[in-house]
C-alpha cells in the first residue's frame, strides 16, 4: 500500500516525504508547484537514495485524483496542499476558499469513490483565533479568524467532522501546527518562501544572510514579558514525526481526532533575534514598528494530548531549530532554483488529459510513460 502526499514538494511536505521513505513507505507526491520547486524532491531523492514518484497536478483535478488513488493503490492520504499566505488571503479570498476548501472537498470525494478513508490534514493553531488563556489545548474554543486563510482551515475542519460523522469508515486527523520552523539537518531541504518572507524566522535568516537590510519587529507593546509577540516554534523534523505517530494511531481508530503539534514553550520575537545572533554569530539589525494587523499577543500549545495518545513529543529545542534554519539558508541563499510564484491557477484548465508523472532521482526527473 502506498501513501499519497498532497503538496509533497512544499516545505513541510518534502520533509515528510523523506521521513516516509526512510520509514520504508511507498510514497506518491501530487503537487501543482504553485509554491514549490521540483528541486526539493530531487534533493529528497539524493538524501534517501530512492526515486520519488511525483505527479505534477492539482488536487482540484478530480479525474487525476481518481486515477492516482486507484492505480497506485493508495491506503492513506497526507494532505499538505494548500495556499498559506495570510496577507495574500485577504486580497485573494476566493483563491483561498477554492484551493483550500474546494480542493479538500474534491480530494475527499475522490477518496470516497476509491474507498480510501484515512486522511491526515494540515490544520493550524490559527483556528484558535485570539485566545486569552494559554496554553491552548484541543478543546479550547476555536476563534474568529480575521483572514480567509484561517477561515479556510476552520471550514475544512468542519467539512471533515461532518464527513466522519456521516460514515464510520473515515479515520481523520486534524493536526493543528503551531509555528513550524527549521530544516533538515543536511541543509539540503528547507523553507524557500517566494518573494519577501512574511514569517519571522525566514525573514530573520534573510536579514542575517544580507538579502534583506533590517527586520521589522511588529510591536513591542503586547502584554508579554518584553512586549513582543510570543509563539510556539516547532522544528519541522519534529512535526513530521508527529504525522507518523498520527498515522499509526489512525490505522486503529475511527472518527475525527484533533491533536496540537507544538512544543508547549513560547519565545518572543526579541528572544528569537538574540538566539539567532548567537547561533549565526552575526548581528540581525531590527527596528520596532507598529503591530501587524490581525496579530495576536501570544500563542503556545498544550501538547500533552499528543504525548498521551500518540506517544509523541517534540525533541528539538530552539537552538536546533535556528542552527538548522541557518545551515539551510547559508547553503541556499536564494532558496531552490525554479521556484514558481503564482496562486497555482493553470492556464490550460485543471483537467490534464495525460497525467504528468515523473520518477525523480537526485540528478534528473524522467517522465514515465502513462
Ligand atoms: P508550502 O506552500 O511550502 O506547501 C504547500 C504545497 O502545496 C506547495 O508545494 C504547493 O505548490 C502545493 N499546492 C498548493 N495548492 C495546490 C493544489 N491545488 N494542488 C496541488 N498542490 C498544491 O507550505 P507548507 O509550509 O509546507 O504548509 C503545508 C501545509 O501546512 C499547508 O496546508 C499549510 O496551510 C499548513 N500549515 C503551515 C504552517 C506554516 O507555518 N508553514 C502552519 C500551519 C499550517
Ligand atoms: N513578526 C515580526 N516581524 C516579521 C514577521 C513576524 O515581528 O517580519 C512577529 C509577528 O508579529 C509574530 C511572530 O513574529 O509575533 C511570528 O509571526 P509569523 O508571521 O512567523 O507567524 P504567525 O504566528 O503570525 O503565523 C504563523 C503562520 C500561520 C499559522 C500560524 C499558527 O504564518 O499560517 O503561524 O500556526 F496559522
Short mmCIF file of C-alpha atoms and ligand atoms in Angstrom, two decimals:
data_model
loop_
_atom_site.label_atom_id
_atom_site.label_comp_id
_atom_site.label_asym_id
_atom_site.label_seq_id
_atom_site.Cartn_x
_atom_site.Cartn_y
_atom_site.Cartn_z
CA UNK A 1 0.00 0.00 0.00
CA UNK A 2 1.12 3.50 -0.84
CA UNK A 3 0.78 6.88 0.84
CA UNK A 4 -0.36 9.87 -1.20
CA UNK A 5 1.25 13.15 -0.09
CA UNK A 6 -0.52 16.21 -1.50
CA UNK A 7 1.69 19.31 -1.53
CA UNK A 8 4.68 17.00 -1.08
CA UNK A 9 7.11 19.28 -2.92
CA UNK A 10 6.50 22.10 -0.42
CA UNK A 11 8.30 22.97 2.79
CA UNK A 12 6.70 20.58 5.28
CA UNK A 13 5.62 18.05 2.63
CA UNK A 14 9.17 17.49 1.34
CA UNK A 15 10.44 16.74 4.87
CA UNK A 16 7.50 14.37 5.31
CA UNK A 17 8.22 12.55 2.04
CA UNK A 18 11.82 12.00 3.09
CA UNK A 19 10.79 10.67 6.50
CA UNK A 20 8.16 8.36 4.99
CA UNK A 21 10.68 6.90 2.55
CA UNK A 22 13.15 6.43 5.41
CA UNK A 23 10.43 4.63 7.37
CA UNK A 24 10.00 2.20 4.47
CA UNK A 25 6.74 3.50 2.98
CA UNK A 26 5.89 3.71 -0.70
CA UNK A 27 5.06 7.33 -1.50
CA UNK A 28 3.40 9.22 -4.33
CA UNK A 29 3.52 13.03 -4.38
CA UNK A 30 0.99 15.26 -6.09
CA UNK A 31 1.83 18.96 -6.27
CA UNK A 32 0.98 21.69 -8.77
CA UNK A 33 4.24 23.52 -7.97
CA UNK A 34 2.43 26.82 -7.35
CA UNK A 35 4.67 27.38 -4.32
CA UNK A 36 7.39 24.79 -4.74
CA UNK A 37 10.19 23.57 -6.93
CA UNK A 38 10.74 20.05 -8.21
CA UNK A 39 14.27 20.54 -6.94
CA UNK A 40 13.04 19.79 -3.39
CA UNK A 41 12.11 16.27 -4.48
CA UNK A 42 15.41 15.79 -6.31
CA UNK A 43 17.10 16.54 -3.01
CA UNK A 44 14.78 14.17 -1.14
CA UNK A 45 15.90 11.54 -3.60
CA UNK A 46 19.53 12.45 -3.01
CA UNK A 47 19.07 12.15 0.77
CA UNK A 48 17.08 8.94 0.69
CA UNK A 49 18.88 7.21 -2.16
CA UNK A 50 15.44 6.32 -3.60
CA UNK A 51 13.44 7.56 -6.54
CA UNK A 52 10.40 9.70 -5.75
CA UNK A 53 7.19 9.29 -7.73
CA UNK A 54 5.92 12.77 -8.46
CA UNK A 55 2.74 13.75 -10.26
CA UNK A 56 2.62 17.35 -11.35
CA UNK A 57 -1.05 18.13 -10.94
CA UNK A 58 -3.75 19.75 -8.90
CA UNK A 59 -5.90 18.38 -6.08
CA UNK A 60 -8.88 20.07 -7.74
CA UNK A 61 -8.45 17.79 -10.76
CA UNK A 62 -10.92 15.00 -9.92
CA UNK A 63 -10.06 12.74 -12.82
CA UNK A 64 -6.37 12.91 -11.94
CA UNK A 65 -7.15 12.00 -8.31
CA UNK A 66 -9.38 9.09 -9.38
CA UNK A 67 -6.53 7.74 -11.47
CA UNK A 68 -3.87 8.18 -8.76
CA UNK A 69 -5.94 6.72 -5.91
CA UNK A 70 -6.81 3.62 -7.90
CA UNK A 71 -3.67 2.94 -9.88
CA UNK A 72 -1.21 3.45 -7.03
CA UNK A 73 -3.34 1.52 -4.50
CA UNK A 74 -3.33 4.39 -2.04
CA UNK A 75 -4.12 3.49 1.58
CA UNK A 76 -3.56 6.84 3.35
CA UNK A 77 -3.51 10.47 2.32
CA UNK A 78 -1.38 13.12 4.00
CA UNK A 79 -2.90 16.40 2.83
CA UNK A 80 -0.49 19.35 2.86
CA UNK A 81 -1.54 21.01 -0.41
CA UNK A 82 -2.95 24.47 0.05
CA UNK A 83 -2.25 28.16 -0.11
CA UNK A 84 -0.85 29.59 3.12
CA UNK A 85 -0.10 33.28 2.88
CA UNK A 86 -2.23 35.17 5.39
CA UNK A 87 -1.72 38.54 3.63
CA UNK A 88 -2.48 37.17 0.17
CA UNK A 89 -5.63 35.52 1.52
CA UNK A 90 -7.01 38.94 2.44
CA UNK A 91 -6.62 40.27 -1.11
CA UNK A 92 -7.45 36.96 -2.89
CA UNK A 93 -10.07 35.28 -0.63
CA UNK A 94 -11.74 33.32 -3.42
CA UNK A 95 -8.46 31.70 -4.43
CA UNK A 96 -8.01 30.55 -0.82
CA UNK A 97 -11.50 29.12 -0.43
CA UNK A 98 -11.34 27.49 -3.85
CA UNK A 99 -7.94 25.94 -3.35
CA UNK A 100 -8.06 25.03 0.33
CA UNK A 101 -11.74 24.24 0.86
CA UNK A 102 -12.99 23.16 -2.57
CA UNK A 103 -9.66 21.36 -3.19
CA UNK A 104 -10.11 19.33 0.01
CA UNK A 105 -13.71 18.53 -0.86
CA UNK A 106 -12.63 17.24 -4.29
CA UNK A 107 -9.94 15.17 -2.61
CA UNK A 108 -12.45 13.66 -0.16
CA UNK A 109 -14.93 12.91 -2.95
CA UNK A 110 -12.24 11.07 -4.87
CA UNK A 111 -11.15 9.22 -1.71
CA UNK A 112 -14.76 8.18 -1.03
CA UNK A 113 -15.14 6.87 -4.57
CA UNK A 114 -11.86 4.95 -4.29
CA UNK A 115 -12.67 3.51 -0.85
CA UNK A 116 -9.74 5.31 0.84
CA UNK A 117 -10.76 6.63 4.25
CA UNK A 118 -7.59 7.58 6.15
CA UNK A 119 -6.64 11.25 5.99
CA UNK A 120 -4.22 13.48 7.88
CA UNK A 121 -4.98 17.18 7.41
CA UNK A 122 -2.59 20.11 7.98
CA UNK A 123 -4.59 22.42 10.20
CA UNK A 124 -3.22 25.32 12.16
CA UNK A 125 -3.21 26.99 15.56
CA UNK A 126 -4.73 29.92 13.72
CA UNK A 127 -8.14 28.23 14.26
CA UNK A 128 -7.97 29.23 17.95
CA UNK A 129 -8.11 32.92 16.96
CA UNK A 130 -7.21 35.49 19.59
CA UNK A 131 -7.45 33.23 22.63
CA UNK A 132 -6.60 34.70 26.02
CA UNK A 133 -5.95 31.55 28.07
CA UNK A 134 -2.66 29.78 27.45
CA UNK A 135 -1.57 27.11 26.84
CA UNK A 136 -4.08 26.10 24.18
CA UNK A 137 -5.50 22.63 24.48
CA UNK A 138 -7.51 20.97 21.73
CA UNK A 139 -10.79 21.72 23.44
CA UNK A 140 -10.13 25.47 23.64
CA UNK A 141 -12.85 27.22 21.66
CA UNK A 142 -12.00 27.97 18.05
CA UNK A 143 -11.97 31.69 17.39
CA UNK A 144 -12.95 34.08 14.65
CA UNK A 145 -10.08 34.18 12.16
CA UNK A 146 -9.54 37.65 10.71
CA UNK A 147 -8.39 36.36 7.33
CA UNK A 148 -9.54 33.94 4.61
CA UNK A 149 -6.60 31.59 5.24
CA UNK A 150 -7.66 30.99 8.85
CA UNK A 151 -11.29 30.65 7.80
CA UNK A 152 -10.36 28.09 5.16
CA UNK A 153 -8.67 25.92 7.82
CA UNK A 154 -11.70 26.14 10.12
CA UNK A 155 -14.07 25.36 7.24
CA UNK A 156 -12.06 22.30 6.22
CA UNK A 157 -12.04 21.07 9.83
CA UNK A 158 -15.85 21.35 9.84
CA UNK A 159 -16.21 19.60 6.48
CA UNK A 160 -14.06 16.72 7.75
CA UNK A 161 -16.03 16.43 11.01
CA UNK A 162 -19.30 16.19 9.14
CA UNK A 163 -17.82 13.68 6.73
CA UNK A 164 -16.57 11.43 9.53
CA UNK A 165 -19.96 11.65 11.24
CA UNK A 166 -21.68 10.56 8.03
CA UNK A 167 -19.58 7.44 7.52
CA UNK A 168 -17.80 5.46 10.27
CA UNK A 169 -15.17 4.18 7.87
CA UNK A 170 -13.35 7.51 7.99
CA UNK A 171 -10.28 7.97 10.22
CA UNK A 172 -9.18 11.58 10.14
CA UNK A 173 -6.50 13.53 12.00
CA UNK A 174 -6.73 17.31 12.22
CA UNK A 175 -3.18 18.28 13.16
CA UNK A 176 -3.03 21.83 14.45
CA UNK A 177 0.50 23.03 13.85
CA UNK A 178 1.89 25.85 15.92
CA UNK A 179 4.81 27.67 14.19
CA UNK A 180 6.85 25.26 12.03
CA UNK A 181 10.48 26.32 11.51
CA UNK A 182 13.85 24.69 10.88
CA UNK A 183 15.08 22.44 8.13
CA UNK A 184 16.56 19.01 7.56
CA UNK A 185 19.97 18.90 9.31
CA UNK A 186 21.72 18.24 5.99
CA UNK A 187 20.89 21.77 4.83
CA UNK A 188 19.62 20.29 1.55
CA UNK A 189 15.89 20.85 2.04
CA UNK A 190 14.20 23.70 3.86
CA UNK A 191 11.73 26.54 3.60
CA UNK A 192 12.07 28.62 0.43
CA UNK A 193 9.46 31.36 0.53
CA UNK A 194 8.69 33.06 -2.76
CA UNK A 195 9.13 36.84 -2.57
CA UNK A 196 9.70 38.60 0.74
CA UNK A 197 9.01 36.23 3.63
CA UNK A 198 6.11 37.08 5.88
CA UNK A 199 7.08 34.67 8.66
CA UNK A 200 9.57 35.60 11.33
CA UNK A 201 12.35 33.03 11.04
CA UNK A 202 12.72 33.12 7.22
CA UNK A 203 12.79 36.91 7.49
CA UNK A 204 15.48 36.90 10.20
CA UNK A 205 17.61 34.46 8.22
CA UNK A 206 17.37 36.57 5.06
CA UNK A 207 18.47 39.61 7.08
CA UNK A 208 21.36 37.59 8.53
CA UNK A 209 22.48 36.44 5.06
CA UNK A 210 22.27 40.01 3.72
CA UNK A 211 19.32 39.62 1.34
CA UNK A 212 17.20 41.98 3.44
CA UNK A 213 18.51 45.01 5.32
CA UNK A 214 16.58 45.04 8.58
CA UNK A 215 13.89 43.11 10.48
CA UNK A 216 10.72 45.00 11.38
CA UNK A 217 9.53 43.85 14.79
CA UNK A 218 5.77 44.23 14.76
CA UNK A 219 5.01 45.89 18.08
CA UNK A 220 6.73 45.98 21.47
CA UNK A 221 3.65 46.90 23.48
CA UNK A 222 1.99 43.48 23.82
CA UNK A 223 1.24 42.16 27.33
CA UNK A 224 4.25 39.78 27.13
CA UNK A 225 7.48 39.86 29.18
CA UNK A 226 9.40 42.02 26.65
CA UNK A 227 6.37 43.46 24.81
CA UNK A 228 6.95 41.50 21.57
CA UNK A 229 4.78 38.65 20.24
CA UNK A 230 5.26 35.17 21.70
CA UNK A 231 4.88 31.97 19.63
CA UNK A 232 5.44 28.24 19.97
CA UNK A 233 8.06 27.39 17.32
CA UNK A 234 8.32 23.72 16.40
CA UNK A 235 11.07 22.03 14.38
CA UNK A 236 9.79 20.68 11.05
CA UNK A 237 11.53 17.35 11.76
CA UNK A 238 9.54 17.00 15.00
CA UNK A 239 6.39 17.97 13.12
CA UNK A 240 6.79 15.18 10.58
CA UNK A 241 7.41 12.67 13.38
CA UNK A 242 4.03 13.76 14.76
CA UNK A 243 2.44 12.80 11.42
CA UNK A 244 3.98 9.35 11.51
CA UNK A 245 2.66 8.87 15.04
CA UNK A 246 -0.81 10.08 13.97
CA UNK A 247 -0.83 7.66 11.02
CA UNK A 248 -0.05 4.76 13.35
CA UNK A 249 -2.92 5.66 15.68
CA UNK A 250 -5.37 6.29 12.83
CA UNK A 251 -4.83 2.80 11.48
CA UNK A 252 -6.74 1.63 14.53
CA UNK A 253 -9.08 4.49 15.34
CA UNK A 254 -12.12 5.85 13.51
CA UNK A 255 -13.66 9.31 13.51
CA UNK A 256 -12.09 12.74 13.75
CA UNK A 257 -9.13 13.24 16.05
CA UNK A 258 -7.61 16.63 16.85
CA UNK A 259 -4.03 16.93 18.03
CA UNK A 260 -1.93 20.03 18.68
CA UNK A 261 1.60 19.77 17.37
CA UNK A 262 3.71 22.26 19.31
CA UNK A 263 6.45 22.23 21.95
CA UNK A 264 4.50 23.91 24.74
CA UNK A 265 7.19 26.59 25.02
CA UNK A 266 6.76 30.17 23.79
CA UNK A 267 9.51 32.56 22.66
CA UNK A 268 9.24 36.27 21.95
CA UNK A 269 10.37 37.95 18.75
CA UNK A 270 13.35 39.53 20.54
CA UNK A 271 14.31 36.18 22.10
CA UNK A 272 14.32 34.73 18.59
CA UNK A 273 16.53 37.55 17.31
CA UNK A 274 19.04 37.08 20.13
CA UNK A 275 19.11 33.30 19.75
CA UNK A 276 19.67 33.68 16.01
CA UNK A 277 22.54 36.15 16.56
CA UNK A 278 24.10 33.70 18.99
CA UNK A 279 23.88 30.74 16.60
CA UNK A 280 24.82 32.56 13.36
CA UNK A 281 27.42 34.72 15.11
CA UNK A 282 26.27 37.82 13.29
CA UNK A 283 24.13 40.80 14.05
CA UNK A 284 20.48 40.89 13.00
CA UNK A 285 19.56 44.59 12.74
CA UNK A 286 15.98 45.31 13.72
CA UNK A 287 13.64 48.23 14.33
CA UNK A 288 10.38 48.34 16.23
CA UNK A 289 7.37 49.22 14.06
CA UNK A 290 3.61 49.26 14.82
CA UNK A 291 1.73 46.00 15.38
CA UNK A 292 0.80 43.98 12.28
CA UNK A 293 -2.94 43.79 11.59
CA UNK A 294 -4.51 40.55 12.78
CA UNK A 295 -1.57 39.52 15.02
CA UNK A 296 -2.19 38.16 18.49
CA UNK A 297 0.00 38.72 21.54
CA UNK A 298 0.88 35.18 22.43
CA UNK A 299 0.13 31.61 21.47
CA UNK A 300 1.56 28.35 22.69
CA UNK A 301 0.36 24.78 22.84
CA UNK A 302 -0.69 22.34 25.46
CA UNK A 303 0.73 19.38 23.56
CA UNK A 304 0.02 16.82 26.29
CA UNK A 305 -2.81 15.10 24.38
CA UNK A 306 -0.43 14.22 21.53
CA UNK A 307 2.03 12.91 24.10
CA UNK A 308 -0.61 10.72 25.76
CA UNK A 309 -2.40 9.49 22.65
CA UNK A 310 0.33 9.49 20.02
CA UNK A 311 3.35 8.81 22.23
CA UNK A 312 4.91 11.86 20.53
CA UNK A 313 6.61 14.92 21.88
CA UNK A 314 8.89 17.47 20.25
CA UNK A 315 12.54 16.61 20.83
CA UNK A 316 14.40 19.54 19.30
CA UNK A 317 14.99 22.82 21.10
CA UNK A 318 15.24 26.39 19.89
CA UNK A 319 18.99 26.22 19.16
CA UNK A 320 18.48 23.16 16.90
CA UNK A 321 15.68 24.96 15.06
CA UNK A 322 17.84 28.01 14.45
CA UNK A 323 21.04 26.10 13.64
CA UNK A 324 19.21 24.02 11.01
CA UNK A 325 17.46 27.09 9.56
CA UNK A 326 20.80 28.88 9.34
CA UNK A 327 22.57 25.92 7.71
CA UNK A 328 19.82 25.70 5.06
CA UNK A 329 19.88 29.48 4.49
CA UNK A 330 23.68 29.76 4.26
CA UNK A 331 23.93 26.85 1.82
CA UNK A 332 20.96 28.01 -0.29
CA UNK A 333 20.97 31.80 -0.04
CA UNK A 334 18.47 32.09 -2.90
CA UNK A 335 16.38 29.04 -1.89
CA UNK A 336 15.62 26.49 -4.61
CA UNK A 337 16.05 27.38 -8.24
CA UNK A 338 12.98 27.39 -10.48
CA UNK A 339 10.50 28.31 -7.75
CA UNK A 340 7.31 29.44 -9.40
CA UNK A 341 5.39 32.28 -7.89
CA UNK A 342 1.67 32.22 -8.59
CA UNK A 343 -1.58 31.17 -6.99
CA UNK A 344 -1.47 27.96 -8.93
CA UNK A 345 -4.11 28.64 -11.48
CA UNK A 346 -3.21 26.63 -14.52
CA UNK A 347 -3.66 28.30 -17.85
CA UNK A 348 -4.87 25.17 -19.60
CA UNK A 349 -7.57 24.41 -17.02
CA UNK A 350 -7.41 21.80 -14.30
CA UNK A 351 -8.07 18.63 -16.18
CA UNK A 352 -4.98 17.07 -17.62
CA UNK A 353 -5.61 14.67 -20.49
CA UNK A 354 -2.44 12.75 -19.67
CA UNK A 355 -1.13 12.73 -16.12
CA UNK A 356 2.37 14.15 -15.86
CA UNK A 357 4.15 11.54 -13.81
CA UNK A 358 7.84 11.69 -13.05
CA UNK A 359 10.26 9.39 -11.35
CA UNK A 360 12.60 11.84 -9.69
CA UNK A 361 16.12 10.95 -8.76
CA UNK A 362 18.86 13.15 -7.47
CA UNK A 363 20.09 14.31 -10.86
CA UNK A 364 17.06 14.47 -13.06
CA UNK A 365 13.42 13.65 -13.48
CA UNK A 366 12.35 11.18 -16.12
CA UNK A 367 8.79 11.27 -17.36
CA UNK A 368 7.01 7.96 -17.04
CA UNK A 369 5.03 6.63 -19.90
CA UNK A 370 1.39 6.86 -18.88
P1 LIG B 1 4.08 25.12 1.16
O1 LIG B 1 3.45 26.23 0.37
O2 LIG B 1 5.55 25.03 1.17
O3 LIG B 1 3.48 23.71 0.68
C1 LIG B 1 2.19 23.58 0.13
C2 LIG B 1 2.36 22.84 -1.18
O4 LIG B 1 1.08 22.64 -1.77
C3 LIG B 1 3.19 23.62 -2.21
O5 LIG B 1 4.21 22.78 -2.68
C4 LIG B 1 2.21 23.98 -3.32
O6 LIG B 1 2.85 24.03 -4.58
C5 LIG B 1 1.18 22.87 -3.18
N1 LIG B 1 -0.18 23.21 -3.61
C6 LIG B 1 -0.92 24.30 -3.29
N2 LIG B 1 -2.13 24.20 -3.86
C7 LIG B 1 -2.18 23.03 -4.54
C8 LIG B 1 -3.17 22.38 -5.31
N3 LIG B 1 -4.36 22.92 -5.51
N4 LIG B 1 -2.86 21.19 -5.86
C9 LIG B 1 -1.65 20.62 -5.69
N5 LIG B 1 -0.67 21.21 -4.96
C10 LIG B 1 -0.93 22.39 -4.39
O7 LIG B 1 3.51 25.23 2.65
P2 LIG B 1 3.93 24.43 3.97
O8 LIG B 1 4.50 25.41 4.92
O9 LIG B 1 4.69 23.22 3.61
O10 LIG B 1 2.49 24.05 4.52
C11 LIG B 1 1.90 22.78 4.28
C12 LIG B 1 0.50 22.79 4.89
O11 LIG B 1 0.60 23.08 6.29
C13 LIG B 1 -0.42 23.84 4.29
O12 LIG B 1 -1.72 23.30 4.20
C14 LIG B 1 -0.40 24.95 5.34
O13 LIG B 1 -1.57 25.72 5.32
C15 LIG B 1 -0.27 24.14 6.62
N6 LIG B 1 0.32 24.93 7.73
C16 LIG B 1 1.53 25.53 7.54
C17 LIG B 1 2.06 26.31 8.56
C18 LIG B 1 3.38 27.02 8.37
O14 LIG B 1 3.63 28.00 9.09
N7 LIG B 1 4.25 26.60 7.45
C19 LIG B 1 1.37 26.44 9.78
C20 LIG B 1 0.15 25.79 9.93
C21 LIG B 1 -0.38 25.01 8.90
N1 LIG B 2 6.98 39.05 13.26
C1 LIG B 2 7.75 40.21 13.25
N2 LIG B 2 8.33 40.60 12.08
C2 LIG B 2 8.21 39.89 10.92
C3 LIG B 2 7.45 38.68 10.93
C4 LIG B 2 6.84 38.31 12.12
O1 LIG B 2 7.87 40.89 14.27
O2 LIG B 2 8.76 40.31 9.90
C5 LIG B 2 6.38 38.59 14.51
C6 LIG B 2 4.85 38.50 14.46
O3 LIG B 2 4.29 39.76 14.79
C7 LIG B 2 4.58 37.40 15.48
C8 LIG B 2 5.80 36.47 15.36
O4 LIG B 2 6.81 37.26 14.74
O5 LIG B 2 4.59 37.96 16.78
C9 LIG B 2 5.53 35.25 14.49
O6 LIG B 2 5.00 35.69 13.23
P1 LIG B 2 4.88 34.68 11.98
O7 LIG B 2 4.37 35.50 10.84
O8 LIG B 2 6.15 33.95 11.80
O9 LIG B 2 3.81 33.61 12.46
P2 LIG B 2 2.30 33.77 12.90
O10 LIG B 2 2.20 33.26 14.31
O11 LIG B 2 1.78 35.14 12.66
O12 LIG B 2 1.55 32.80 11.89
C10 LIG B 2 2.07 31.50 11.57
C11 LIG B 2 1.67 31.16 10.14
C12 LIG B 2 0.19 30.95 10.07
C13 LIG B 2 -0.23 29.92 11.08
C14 LIG B 2 0.21 30.36 12.48
C15 LIG B 2 -0.15 29.32 13.51
O13 LIG B 2 2.03 32.21 9.25
O14 LIG B 2 -0.11 30.44 8.79
O15 LIG B 2 1.62 30.56 12.47
O16 LIG B 2 0.24 28.06 13.10
F1 LIG B 2 -1.58 29.82 11.07
#
